[in-house]
């Protein structure tokens, strides 16, 4: 039995890292505007999920410096790219590793048309294209960015202008949190929208 320490608030989507096994990000702490400790890190499994190892990658940070709900992809040659949400108004975080997750660099991106927006990343190794989805809360807009991984890995402020996919007027925290997966040669995106008590889960299939 695994007892994580520190205790995560959330463990995000699992992806594969050759030589390591399965990997997911986690974060823990407090959403309150105070000085309580906050952490983020990874969990990995070398036995297809039977057992897990927790690694703390960041600790003791302020809320403004706390990357939450990261979405990551493996790019090859030990490189991992992730985008993380910010819990205060501002630009989202980019997390990068060149050694399969042993060490990390955390930088701010130029992705600021967001508000408490959970990112989702997909990667196509054939084209080196990485696609970032997010639902902009408040504005009620589902957004997509597509860039070459080689162009943004070392340049977190080089992400292109977002493409508006849907503008549906979803209300505040009753709408948000896009999550994307590959569906063959297409991409499937799910998010929720509306205004309570009338909310719905929506899905799109895109080239």
mmCIF file with all atom_site columns, C-alpha atoms in Angstrom:
data_model
loop_
_atom_site.group_PDB
_atom_site.id
_atom_site.type_symbol
_atom_site.label_atom_id
_atom_site.label_alt_id
_atom_site.label_comp_id
_atom_site.label_asym_id
_atom_site.label_entity_id
_atom_site.label_seq_id
_atom_site.pdbx_PDB_ins_code
_atom_site.Cartn_x
_atom_site.Cartn_y
_atom_site.Cartn_z
_atom_site.occupancy
_atom_site.B_iso_or_equiv
_atom_site.pdbx_formal_charge
_atom_site.auth_seq_id
_atom_site.auth_comp_id
_atom_site.auth_asym_id
_atom_site.auth_atom_id
_atom_site.pdbx_PDB_model_num
ATOM 1   C CA . UNK A 1 1   ? 0.000   0.000  0.000   1.00 0.00 ? 1   UNK A CA 1
ATOM 2   C CA . UNK A 1 2   ? 1.292   3.446  -0.978  1.00 0.00 ? 2   UNK A CA 1
ATOM 3   C CA . UNK A 1 3   ? 0.845   6.329  1.458   1.00 0.00 ? 3   UNK A CA 1
ATOM 4   C CA . UNK A 1 4   ? 1.919   9.517  -0.378  1.00 0.00 ? 4   UNK A CA 1
ATOM 5   C CA . UNK A 1 5   ? 3.756   12.191 1.597   1.00 0.00 ? 5   UNK A CA 1
ATOM 6   C CA . UNK A 1 6   ? 3.038   15.040 1.068   1.00 0.00 ? 6   UNK A CA 1
ATOM 7   C CA . UNK A 1 7   ? -0.560  14.166 0.263   1.00 0.00 ? 7   UNK A CA 1
ATOM 8   C CA . UNK A 1 8   ? -1.576  15.241 -3.251  1.00 0.00 ? 8   UNK A CA 1
ATOM 9   C CA . UNK A 1 9   ? -4.677  17.309 -3.859  1.00 0.00 ? 9   UNK A CA 1
ATOM 10  C CA . UNK A 1 10  ? -4.761  15.829 -7.337  1.00 0.00 ? 10  UNK A CA 1
ATOM 11  C CA . UNK A 1 11  ? -2.806  13.415 -9.541  1.00 0.00 ? 11  UNK A CA 1
ATOM 12  C CA . UNK A 1 12  ? -3.100  14.259 -13.228 1.00 0.00 ? 12  UNK A CA 1
ATOM 13  C CA . UNK A 1 13  ? -3.222  12.201 -16.443 1.00 0.00 ? 13  UNK A CA 1
ATOM 14  C CA . UNK A 1 14  ? -0.717  9.368  -16.860 1.00 0.00 ? 14  UNK A CA 1
ATOM 15  C CA . UNK A 1 15  ? 1.735   9.236  -19.800 1.00 0.00 ? 15  UNK A CA 1
ATOM 16  C CA . UNK A 1 16  ? 4.640   6.974  -20.713 1.00 0.00 ? 16  UNK A CA 1
ATOM 17  C CA . UNK A 1 17  ? 8.329   7.868  -20.396 1.00 0.00 ? 17  UNK A CA 1
ATOM 18  C CA . UNK A 1 18  ? 10.710  5.280  -21.926 1.00 0.00 ? 18  UNK A CA 1
ATOM 19  C CA . UNK A 1 19  ? 13.243  4.017  -19.402 1.00 0.00 ? 19  UNK A CA 1
ATOM 20  C CA . UNK A 1 20  ? 11.086  5.233  -16.508 1.00 0.00 ? 20  UNK A CA 1
ATOM 21  C CA . UNK A 1 21  ? 7.669   3.701  -17.111 1.00 0.00 ? 21  UNK A CA 1
ATOM 22  C CA . UNK A 1 22  ? 4.422   5.500  -16.336 1.00 0.00 ? 22  UNK A CA 1
ATOM 23  C CA . UNK A 1 23  ? 4.475   9.081  -15.062 1.00 0.00 ? 23  UNK A CA 1
ATOM 24  C CA . UNK A 1 24  ? 1.911   11.559 -13.773 1.00 0.00 ? 24  UNK A CA 1
ATOM 25  C CA . UNK A 1 25  ? 2.136   14.950 -12.073 1.00 0.00 ? 25  UNK A CA 1
ATOM 26  C CA . UNK A 1 26  ? 0.699   15.775 -8.661  1.00 0.00 ? 26  UNK A CA 1
ATOM 27  C CA . UNK A 1 27  ? 0.304   18.895 -6.579  1.00 0.00 ? 27  UNK A CA 1
ATOM 28  C CA . UNK A 1 28  ? -0.661  19.582 -2.977  1.00 0.00 ? 28  UNK A CA 1
ATOM 29  C CA . UNK A 1 29  ? -1.180  22.456 -0.589  1.00 0.00 ? 29  UNK A CA 1
ATOM 30  C CA . UNK A 1 30  ? -3.847  25.094 -0.133  1.00 0.00 ? 30  UNK A CA 1
ATOM 31  C CA . UNK A 1 31  ? -5.887  27.268 -2.487  1.00 0.00 ? 31  UNK A CA 1
ATOM 32  C CA . UNK A 1 32  ? -6.252  29.865 0.288   1.00 0.00 ? 32  UNK A CA 1
ATOM 33  C CA . UNK A 1 33  ? -4.393  33.176 0.160   1.00 0.00 ? 33  UNK A CA 1
ATOM 34  C CA . UNK A 1 34  ? -1.991  32.376 2.975   1.00 0.00 ? 34  UNK A CA 1
ATOM 35  C CA . UNK A 1 35  ? 1.540   31.156 3.643   1.00 0.00 ? 35  UNK A CA 1
ATOM 36  C CA . UNK A 1 36  ? 0.802   27.451 4.080   1.00 0.00 ? 36  UNK A CA 1
ATOM 37  C CA . UNK A 1 37  ? 3.312   25.178 2.252   1.00 0.00 ? 37  UNK A CA 1
ATOM 38  C CA . UNK A 1 38  ? 2.626   24.019 -1.286  1.00 0.00 ? 38  UNK A CA 1
ATOM 39  C CA . UNK A 1 39  ? 4.264   21.282 -3.360  1.00 0.00 ? 39  UNK A CA 1
ATOM 40  C CA . UNK A 1 40  ? 4.280   19.723 -6.801  1.00 0.00 ? 40  UNK A CA 1
ATOM 41  C CA . UNK A 1 41  ? 6.034   16.713 -8.273  1.00 0.00 ? 41  UNK A CA 1
ATOM 42  C CA . UNK A 1 42  ? 5.706   13.433 -10.128 1.00 0.00 ? 42  UNK A CA 1
ATOM 43  C CA . UNK A 1 43  ? 4.685   9.868  -9.438  1.00 0.00 ? 43  UNK A CA 1
ATOM 44  C CA . UNK A 1 44  ? 6.226   7.063  -11.507 1.00 0.00 ? 44  UNK A CA 1
ATOM 45  C CA . UNK A 1 45  ? 5.680   3.350  -11.923 1.00 0.00 ? 45  UNK A CA 1
ATOM 46  C CA . UNK A 1 46  ? 8.150   0.901  -13.460 1.00 0.00 ? 46  UNK A CA 1
ATOM 47  C CA . UNK A 1 47  ? 5.748   -2.055 -13.216 1.00 0.00 ? 47  UNK A CA 1
ATOM 48  C CA . UNK A 1 48  ? 2.762   -0.868 -15.235 1.00 0.00 ? 48  UNK A CA 1
ATOM 49  C CA . UNK A 1 49  ? 1.009   0.717  -12.283 1.00 0.00 ? 49  UNK A CA 1
ATOM 50  C CA . UNK A 1 50  ? 1.360   -1.983 -9.630  1.00 0.00 ? 50  UNK A CA 1
ATOM 51  C CA . UNK A 1 51  ? 3.597   0.215  -7.436  1.00 0.00 ? 51  UNK A CA 1
ATOM 52  C CA . UNK A 1 52  ? 4.379   3.927  -7.497  1.00 0.00 ? 52  UNK A CA 1
ATOM 53  C CA . UNK A 1 53  ? 7.217   6.209  -6.407  1.00 0.00 ? 53  UNK A CA 1
ATOM 54  C CA . UNK A 1 54  ? 6.565   9.816  -5.439  1.00 0.00 ? 54  UNK A CA 1
ATOM 55  C CA . UNK A 1 55  ? 9.054   12.582 -6.169  1.00 0.00 ? 55  UNK A CA 1
ATOM 56  C CA . UNK A 1 56  ? 8.816   16.121 -4.788  1.00 0.00 ? 56  UNK A CA 1
ATOM 57  C CA . UNK A 1 57  ? 10.028  18.580 -7.443  1.00 0.00 ? 57  UNK A CA 1
ATOM 58  C CA . UNK A 1 58  ? 8.951   21.873 -5.869  1.00 0.00 ? 58  UNK A CA 1
ATOM 59  C CA . UNK A 1 59  ? 8.157   22.757 -2.270  1.00 0.00 ? 59  UNK A CA 1
ATOM 60  C CA . UNK A 1 60  ? 7.596   25.691 0.071   1.00 0.00 ? 60  UNK A CA 1
ATOM 61  C CA . UNK A 1 61  ? 6.319   27.957 -2.702  1.00 0.00 ? 61  UNK A CA 1
ATOM 62  C CA . UNK A 1 62  ? 3.898   30.848 -2.595  1.00 0.00 ? 62  UNK A CA 1
ATOM 63  C CA . UNK A 1 63  ? 0.493   30.473 -4.186  1.00 0.00 ? 63  UNK A CA 1
ATOM 64  C CA . UNK A 1 64  ? 1.567   32.787 -7.032  1.00 0.00 ? 64  UNK A CA 1
ATOM 65  C CA . UNK A 1 65  ? 4.509   30.478 -7.865  1.00 0.00 ? 65  UNK A CA 1
ATOM 66  C CA . UNK A 1 66  ? 2.610   27.194 -7.553  1.00 0.00 ? 66  UNK A CA 1
ATOM 67  C CA . UNK A 1 67  ? 2.077   25.197 -10.792 1.00 0.00 ? 67  UNK A CA 1
ATOM 68  C CA . UNK A 1 68  ? -1.159  23.204 -10.521 1.00 0.00 ? 68  UNK A CA 1
ATOM 69  C CA . UNK A 1 69  ? -2.938  20.612 -12.670 1.00 0.00 ? 69  UNK A CA 1
ATOM 70  C CA . UNK A 1 70  ? 0.011   20.062 -15.066 1.00 0.00 ? 70  UNK A CA 1
ATOM 71  C CA . UNK A 1 71  ? -0.473  18.203 -18.340 1.00 0.00 ? 71  UNK A CA 1
ATOM 72  C CA . UNK A 1 72  ? 2.662   16.609 -19.756 1.00 0.00 ? 72  UNK A CA 1
ATOM 73  C CA . UNK A 1 73  ? 3.955   14.863 -22.871 1.00 0.00 ? 73  UNK A CA 1
ATOM 74  C CA . UNK A 1 74  ? 7.160   12.957 -23.629 1.00 0.00 ? 74  UNK A CA 1
ATOM 75  C CA . UNK A 1 75  ? 9.008   14.415 -26.626 1.00 0.00 ? 75  UNK A CA 1
ATOM 76  C CA . UNK A 1 76  ? 11.842  11.888 -26.965 1.00 0.00 ? 76  UNK A CA 1
ATOM 77  C CA . UNK A 1 77  ? 15.511  11.934 -25.950 1.00 0.00 ? 77  UNK A CA 1
ATOM 78  C CA . UNK A 1 78  ? 14.644  12.358 -22.286 1.00 0.00 ? 78  UNK A CA 1
ATOM 79  C CA . UNK A 1 79  ? 12.647  15.539 -22.871 1.00 0.00 ? 79  UNK A CA 1
ATOM 80  C CA . UNK A 1 80  ? 9.326   16.135 -21.126 1.00 0.00 ? 80  UNK A CA 1
ATOM 81  C CA . UNK A 1 81  ? 7.156   19.200 -21.698 1.00 0.00 ? 81  UNK A CA 1
ATOM 82  C CA . UNK A 1 82  ? 4.266   20.202 -19.448 1.00 0.00 ? 82  UNK A CA 1
ATOM 83  C CA . UNK A 1 83  ? 1.947   23.178 -19.098 1.00 0.00 ? 83  UNK A CA 1
ATOM 84  C CA . UNK A 1 84  ? 0.486   23.984 -15.671 1.00 0.00 ? 84  UNK A CA 1
ATOM 85  C CA . UNK A 1 85  ? -2.309  26.200 -14.482 1.00 0.00 ? 85  UNK A CA 1
ATOM 86  C CA . UNK A 1 86  ? -1.802  29.195 -12.196 1.00 0.00 ? 86  UNK A CA 1
ATOM 87  C CA . UNK A 1 87  ? -4.059  29.811 -9.199  1.00 0.00 ? 87  UNK A CA 1
ATOM 88  C CA . UNK A 1 88  ? -3.712  33.592 -9.433  1.00 0.00 ? 88  UNK A CA 1
ATOM 89  C CA . UNK A 1 89  ? -4.276  35.882 -12.401 1.00 0.00 ? 89  UNK A CA 1
ATOM 90  C CA . UNK A 1 90  ? -1.351  35.716 -14.803 1.00 0.00 ? 90  UNK A CA 1
ATOM 91  C CA . UNK A 1 91  ? 0.514   33.535 -17.269 1.00 0.00 ? 91  UNK A CA 1
ATOM 92  C CA . UNK A 1 92  ? 0.522   29.761 -17.107 1.00 0.00 ? 92  UNK A CA 1
ATOM 93  C CA . UNK A 1 93  ? 3.665   27.783 -16.249 1.00 0.00 ? 93  UNK A CA 1
ATOM 94  C CA . UNK A 1 94  ? 5.828   25.634 -18.504 1.00 0.00 ? 94  UNK A CA 1
ATOM 95  C CA . UNK A 1 95  ? 7.694   22.707 -16.923 1.00 0.00 ? 95  UNK A CA 1
ATOM 96  C CA . UNK A 1 96  ? 10.547  21.079 -18.855 1.00 0.00 ? 96  UNK A CA 1
ATOM 97  C CA . UNK A 1 97  ? 12.940  18.229 -18.182 1.00 0.00 ? 97  UNK A CA 1
ATOM 98  C CA . UNK A 1 98  ? 15.855  16.950 -20.265 1.00 0.00 ? 98  UNK A CA 1
ATOM 99  C CA . UNK A 1 99  ? 16.609  13.915 -18.094 1.00 0.00 ? 99  UNK A CA 1
ATOM 100 C CA . UNK A 1 100 ? 13.314  11.984 -18.102 1.00 0.00 ? 100 UNK A CA 1
ATOM 101 C CA . UNK A 1 101 ? 11.960  13.820 -15.080 1.00 0.00 ? 101 UNK A CA 1
ATOM 102 C CA . UNK A 1 102 ? 14.892  13.775 -12.662 1.00 0.00 ? 102 UNK A CA 1
ATOM 103 C CA . UNK A 1 103 ? 15.305  17.568 -12.770 1.00 0.00 ? 103 UNK A CA 1
ATOM 104 C CA . UNK A 1 104 ? 12.940  20.311 -13.920 1.00 0.00 ? 104 UNK A CA 1
ATOM 105 C CA . UNK A 1 105 ? 12.922  23.909 -15.063 1.00 0.00 ? 105 UNK A CA 1
ATOM 106 C CA . UNK A 1 106 ? 9.815   25.995 -14.256 1.00 0.00 ? 106 UNK A CA 1
ATOM 107 C CA . UNK A 1 107 ? 9.174   29.119 -16.334 1.00 0.00 ? 107 UNK A CA 1
ATOM 108 C CA . UNK A 1 108 ? 6.290   31.419 -17.191 1.00 0.00 ? 108 UNK A CA 1
ATOM 109 C CA . UNK A 1 109 ? 4.730   31.176 -20.633 1.00 0.00 ? 109 UNK A CA 1
ATOM 110 C CA . UNK A 1 110 ? 3.022   33.895 -22.663 1.00 0.00 ? 110 UNK A CA 1
ATOM 111 C CA . UNK A 1 111 ? -0.309  32.033 -22.282 1.00 0.00 ? 111 UNK A CA 1
ATOM 112 C CA . UNK A 1 112 ? -2.390  34.581 -20.377 1.00 0.00 ? 112 UNK A CA 1
ATOM 113 C CA . UNK A 1 113 ? -5.833  34.413 -22.028 1.00 0.00 ? 113 UNK A CA 1
ATOM 114 C CA . UNK A 1 114 ? -6.871  32.062 -19.240 1.00 0.00 ? 114 UNK A CA 1
ATOM 115 C CA . UNK A 1 115 ? -8.469  32.222 -15.828 1.00 0.00 ? 115 UNK A CA 1
ATOM 116 C CA . UNK A 1 116 ? -8.102  29.236 -13.486 1.00 0.00 ? 116 UNK A CA 1
ATOM 117 C CA . UNK A 1 117 ? -7.901  27.168 -16.657 1.00 0.00 ? 117 UNK A CA 1
ATOM 118 C CA . UNK A 1 118 ? -6.669  23.579 -16.625 1.00 0.00 ? 118 UNK A CA 1
ATOM 119 C CA . UNK A 1 119 ? -4.461  22.918 -19.682 1.00 0.00 ? 119 UNK A CA 1
ATOM 120 C CA . UNK A 1 120 ? -4.321  19.732 -21.737 1.00 0.00 ? 120 UNK A CA 1
ATOM 121 C CA . UNK A 1 121 ? -1.405  18.791 -24.025 1.00 0.00 ? 121 UNK A CA 1
ATOM 122 C CA . UNK A 1 122 ? -1.090  16.399 -26.965 1.00 0.00 ? 122 UNK A CA 1
ATOM 123 C CA . UNK A 1 123 ? 2.034   15.588 -28.966 1.00 0.00 ? 123 UNK A CA 1
ATOM 124 C CA . UNK A 1 124 ? 2.477   14.179 -32.468 1.00 0.00 ? 124 UNK A CA 1
ATOM 125 C CA . UNK A 1 125 ? 6.030   12.813 -32.908 1.00 0.00 ? 125 UNK A CA 1
ATOM 126 C CA . UNK A 1 126 ? 5.585   12.531 -36.672 1.00 0.00 ? 126 UNK A CA 1
ATOM 127 C CA . UNK A 1 127 ? 5.203   16.302 -37.085 1.00 0.00 ? 127 UNK A CA 1
ATOM 128 C CA . UNK A 1 128 ? 6.789   17.486 -33.801 1.00 0.00 ? 128 UNK A CA 1
ATOM 129 C CA . UNK A 1 129 ? 3.569   19.428 -33.186 1.00 0.00 ? 129 UNK A CA 1
ATOM 130 C CA . UNK A 1 130 ? 2.345   19.965 -29.638 1.00 0.00 ? 130 UNK A CA 1
ATOM 131 C CA . UNK A 1 131 ? -1.233  21.121 -29.121 1.00 0.00 ? 131 UNK A CA 1
ATOM 132 C CA . UNK A 1 132 ? -2.454  22.891 -26.004 1.00 0.00 ? 132 UNK A CA 1
ATOM 133 C CA . UNK A 1 133 ? -6.159  23.124 -25.137 1.00 0.00 ? 133 UNK A CA 1
ATOM 134 C CA . UNK A 1 134 ? -7.748  25.213 -22.386 1.00 0.00 ? 134 UNK A CA 1
ATOM 135 C CA . UNK A 1 135 ? -11.178 26.583 -21.548 1.00 0.00 ? 135 UNK A CA 1
ATOM 136 C CA . UNK A 1 136 ? -11.069 30.250 -20.550 1.00 0.00 ? 136 UNK A CA 1
ATOM 137 C CA . UNK A 1 137 ? -13.342 30.608 -17.572 1.00 0.00 ? 137 UNK A CA 1
ATOM 138 C CA . UNK A 1 138 ? -15.408 33.766 -17.325 1.00 0.00 ? 138 UNK A CA 1
ATOM 139 C CA . UNK A 1 139 ? -15.101 34.481 -21.048 1.00 0.00 ? 139 UNK A CA 1
ATOM 140 C CA . UNK A 1 140 ? -16.495 31.021 -21.851 1.00 0.00 ? 140 UNK A CA 1
ATOM 141 C CA . UNK A 1 141 ? -14.054 30.257 -24.685 1.00 0.00 ? 141 UNK A CA 1
ATOM 142 C CA . UNK A 1 142 ? -12.450 26.928 -25.603 1.00 0.00 ? 142 UNK A CA 1
ATOM 143 C CA . UNK A 1 143 ? -8.981  27.699 -26.994 1.00 0.00 ? 143 UNK A CA 1
ATOM 144 C CA . UNK A 1 144 ? -6.321  25.766 -28.879 1.00 0.00 ? 144 UNK A CA 1
ATOM 145 C CA . UNK A 1 145 ? -2.664  26.507 -29.565 1.00 0.00 ? 145 UNK A CA 1
ATOM 146 C CA . UNK A 1 146 ? -0.444  24.468 -31.857 1.00 0.00 ? 146 UNK A CA 1
ATOM 147 C CA . UNK A 1 147 ? 3.341   24.847 -32.060 1.00 0.00 ? 147 UNK A CA 1
ATOM 148 C CA . UNK A 1 148 ? 6.419   22.875 -32.943 1.00 0.00 ? 148 UNK A CA 1
ATOM 149 C CA . UNK A 1 149 ? 7.838   21.389 -29.773 1.00 0.00 ? 149 UNK A CA 1
ATOM 150 C CA . UNK A 1 150 ? 11.299  22.479 -30.910 1.00 0.00 ? 150 UNK A CA 1
ATOM 151 C CA . UNK A 1 151 ? 10.106  26.102 -31.012 1.00 0.00 ? 151 UNK A CA 1
ATOM 152 C CA . UNK A 1 152 ? 8.665   26.276 -27.490 1.00 0.00 ? 152 UNK A CA 1
ATOM 153 C CA . UNK A 1 153 ? 10.670  23.791 -25.392 1.00 0.00 ? 153 UNK A CA 1
ATOM 154 C CA . UNK A 1 154 ? 13.422  26.322 -24.682 1.00 0.00 ? 154 UNK A CA 1
ATOM 155 C CA . UNK A 1 155 ? 11.245  29.368 -25.396 1.00 0.00 ? 155 UNK A CA 1
ATOM 156 C CA . UNK A 1 156 ? 8.159   29.302 -23.150 1.00 0.00 ? 156 UNK A CA 1
ATOM 157 C CA . UNK A 1 157 ? 7.049   32.737 -24.338 1.00 0.00 ? 157 UNK A CA 1
ATOM 158 C CA . UNK A 1 158 ? 7.004   31.655 -28.001 1.00 0.00 ? 158 UNK A CA 1
ATOM 159 C CA . UNK A 1 159 ? 3.562   30.008 -27.928 1.00 0.00 ? 159 UNK A CA 1
ATOM 160 C CA . UNK A 1 160 ? 1.414   31.290 -30.817 1.00 0.00 ? 160 UNK A CA 1
ATOM 161 C CA . UNK A 1 161 ? -1.859  33.168 -30.491 1.00 0.00 ? 161 UNK A CA 1
ATOM 162 C CA . UNK A 1 162 ? -4.719  30.905 -29.524 1.00 0.00 ? 162 UNK A CA 1
ATOM 163 C CA . UNK A 1 163 ? -7.429  29.727 -31.883 1.00 0.00 ? 163 UNK A CA 1
ATOM 164 C CA . UNK A 1 164 ? -11.009 30.110 -30.624 1.00 0.00 ? 164 UNK A CA 1
ATOM 165 C CA . UNK A 1 165 ? -12.832 26.818 -31.087 1.00 0.00 ? 165 UNK A CA 1
ATOM 166 C CA . UNK A 1 166 ? -16.021 27.490 -29.106 1.00 0.00 ? 166 UNK A CA 1
ATOM 167 C CA . UNK A 1 167 ? -17.467 30.585 -27.473 1.00 0.00 ? 167 UNK A CA 1
ATOM 168 C CA . UNK A 1 168 ? -20.471 29.527 -25.406 1.00 0.00 ? 168 UNK A CA 1
ATOM 169 C CA . UNK A 1 169 ? -20.653 31.975 -22.517 1.00 0.00 ? 169 UNK A CA 1
ATOM 170 C CA . UNK A 1 170 ? -20.065 29.369 -19.816 1.00 0.00 ? 170 UNK A CA 1
ATOM 171 C CA . UNK A 1 171 ? -20.321 30.944 -16.384 1.00 0.00 ? 171 UNK A CA 1
ATOM 172 C CA . UNK A 1 172 ? -17.338 31.186 -14.015 1.00 0.00 ? 172 UNK A CA 1
ATOM 173 C CA . UNK A 1 173 ? -16.303 27.952 -12.340 1.00 0.00 ? 173 UNK A CA 1
ATOM 174 C CA . UNK A 1 174 ? -19.452 26.229 -13.614 1.00 0.00 ? 174 UNK A CA 1
ATOM 175 C CA . UNK A 1 175 ? -17.555 25.848 -16.891 1.00 0.00 ? 175 UNK A CA 1
ATOM 176 C CA . UNK A 1 176 ? -14.007 24.854 -17.747 1.00 0.00 ? 176 UNK A CA 1
ATOM 177 C CA . UNK A 1 177 ? -11.235 22.227 -17.545 1.00 0.00 ? 177 UNK A CA 1
ATOM 178 C CA . UNK A 1 178 ? -10.623 20.980 -21.077 1.00 0.00 ? 178 UNK A CA 1
ATOM 179 C CA . UNK A 1 179 ? -9.097  17.500 -21.409 1.00 0.00 ? 179 UNK A CA 1
ATOM 180 C CA . UNK A 1 180 ? -7.886  16.160 -24.751 1.00 0.00 ? 180 UNK A CA 1
ATOM 181 C CA . UNK A 1 181 ? -6.901  12.711 -26.040 1.00 0.00 ? 181 UNK A CA 1
ATOM 182 C CA . UNK A 1 182 ? -5.810  11.315 -29.388 1.00 0.00 ? 182 UNK A CA 1
ATOM 183 C CA . UNK A 1 183 ? -8.479  9.452  -31.363 1.00 0.00 ? 183 UNK A CA 1
ATOM 184 C CA . UNK A 1 184 ? -6.582  7.919  -34.272 1.00 0.00 ? 184 UNK A CA 1
ATOM 185 C CA . UNK A 1 185 ? -5.582  10.802 -36.545 1.00 0.00 ? 185 UNK A CA 1
ATOM 186 C CA . UNK A 1 186 ? -7.971  13.188 -34.765 1.00 0.00 ? 186 UNK A CA 1
ATOM 187 C CA . UNK A 1 187 ? -8.125  14.885 -31.370 1.00 0.00 ? 187 UNK A CA 1
ATOM 188 C CA . UNK A 1 188 ? -11.021 14.584 -28.940 1.00 0.00 ? 188 UNK A CA 1
ATOM 189 C CA . UNK A 1 189 ? -11.602 17.376 -26.416 1.00 0.00 ? 189 UNK A CA 1
ATOM 190 C CA . UNK A 1 190 ? -14.018 17.252 -23.480 1.00 0.00 ? 190 UNK A CA 1
ATOM 191 C CA . UNK A 1 191 ? -14.983 20.164 -21.216 1.00 0.00 ? 191 UNK A CA 1
ATOM 192 C CA . UNK A 1 192 ? -17.952 21.247 -19.114 1.00 0.00 ? 192 UNK A CA 1
ATOM 193 C CA . UNK A 1 193 ? -20.034 24.376 -19.554 1.00 0.00 ? 193 UNK A CA 1
ATOM 194 C CA . UNK A 1 194 ? -23.211 26.165 -18.560 1.00 0.00 ? 194 UNK A CA 1
ATOM 195 C CA . UNK A 1 195 ? -24.448 27.709 -15.326 1.00 0.00 ? 195 UNK A CA 1
ATOM 196 C CA . UNK A 1 196 ? -25.554 25.640 -12.376 1.00 0.00 ? 196 UNK A CA 1
ATOM 197 C CA . UNK A 1 197 ? -27.803 23.830 -12.003 1.00 0.00 ? 197 UNK A CA 1
ATOM 198 C CA . UNK A 1 198 ? -27.891 23.544 -15.805 1.00 0.00 ? 198 UNK A CA 1
ATOM 199 C CA . UNK A 1 199 ? -24.416 22.381 -16.840 1.00 0.00 ? 199 UNK A CA 1
ATOM 200 C CA . UNK A 1 200 ? -23.344 19.906 -19.488 1.00 0.00 ? 200 UNK A CA 1
ATOM 201 C CA . UNK A 1 201 ? -20.279 17.947 -20.542 1.00 0.00 ? 201 UNK A CA 1
ATOM 202 C CA . UNK A 1 202 ? -19.378 18.759 -24.149 1.00 0.00 ? 202 UNK A CA 1
ATOM 203 C CA . UNK A 1 203 ? -17.061 16.943 -26.565 1.00 0.00 ? 203 UNK A CA 1
ATOM 204 C CA . UNK A 1 204 ? -15.493 17.894 -29.871 1.00 0.00 ? 204 UNK A CA 1
ATOM 205 C CA . UNK A 1 205 ? -13.565 15.808 -32.400 1.00 0.00 ? 205 UNK A CA 1
ATOM 206 C CA . UNK A 1 206 ? -11.062 17.877 -34.380 1.00 0.00 ? 206 UNK A CA 1
ATOM 207 C CA . UNK A 1 207 ? -8.406  17.330 -37.038 1.00 0.00 ? 207 UNK A CA 1
#
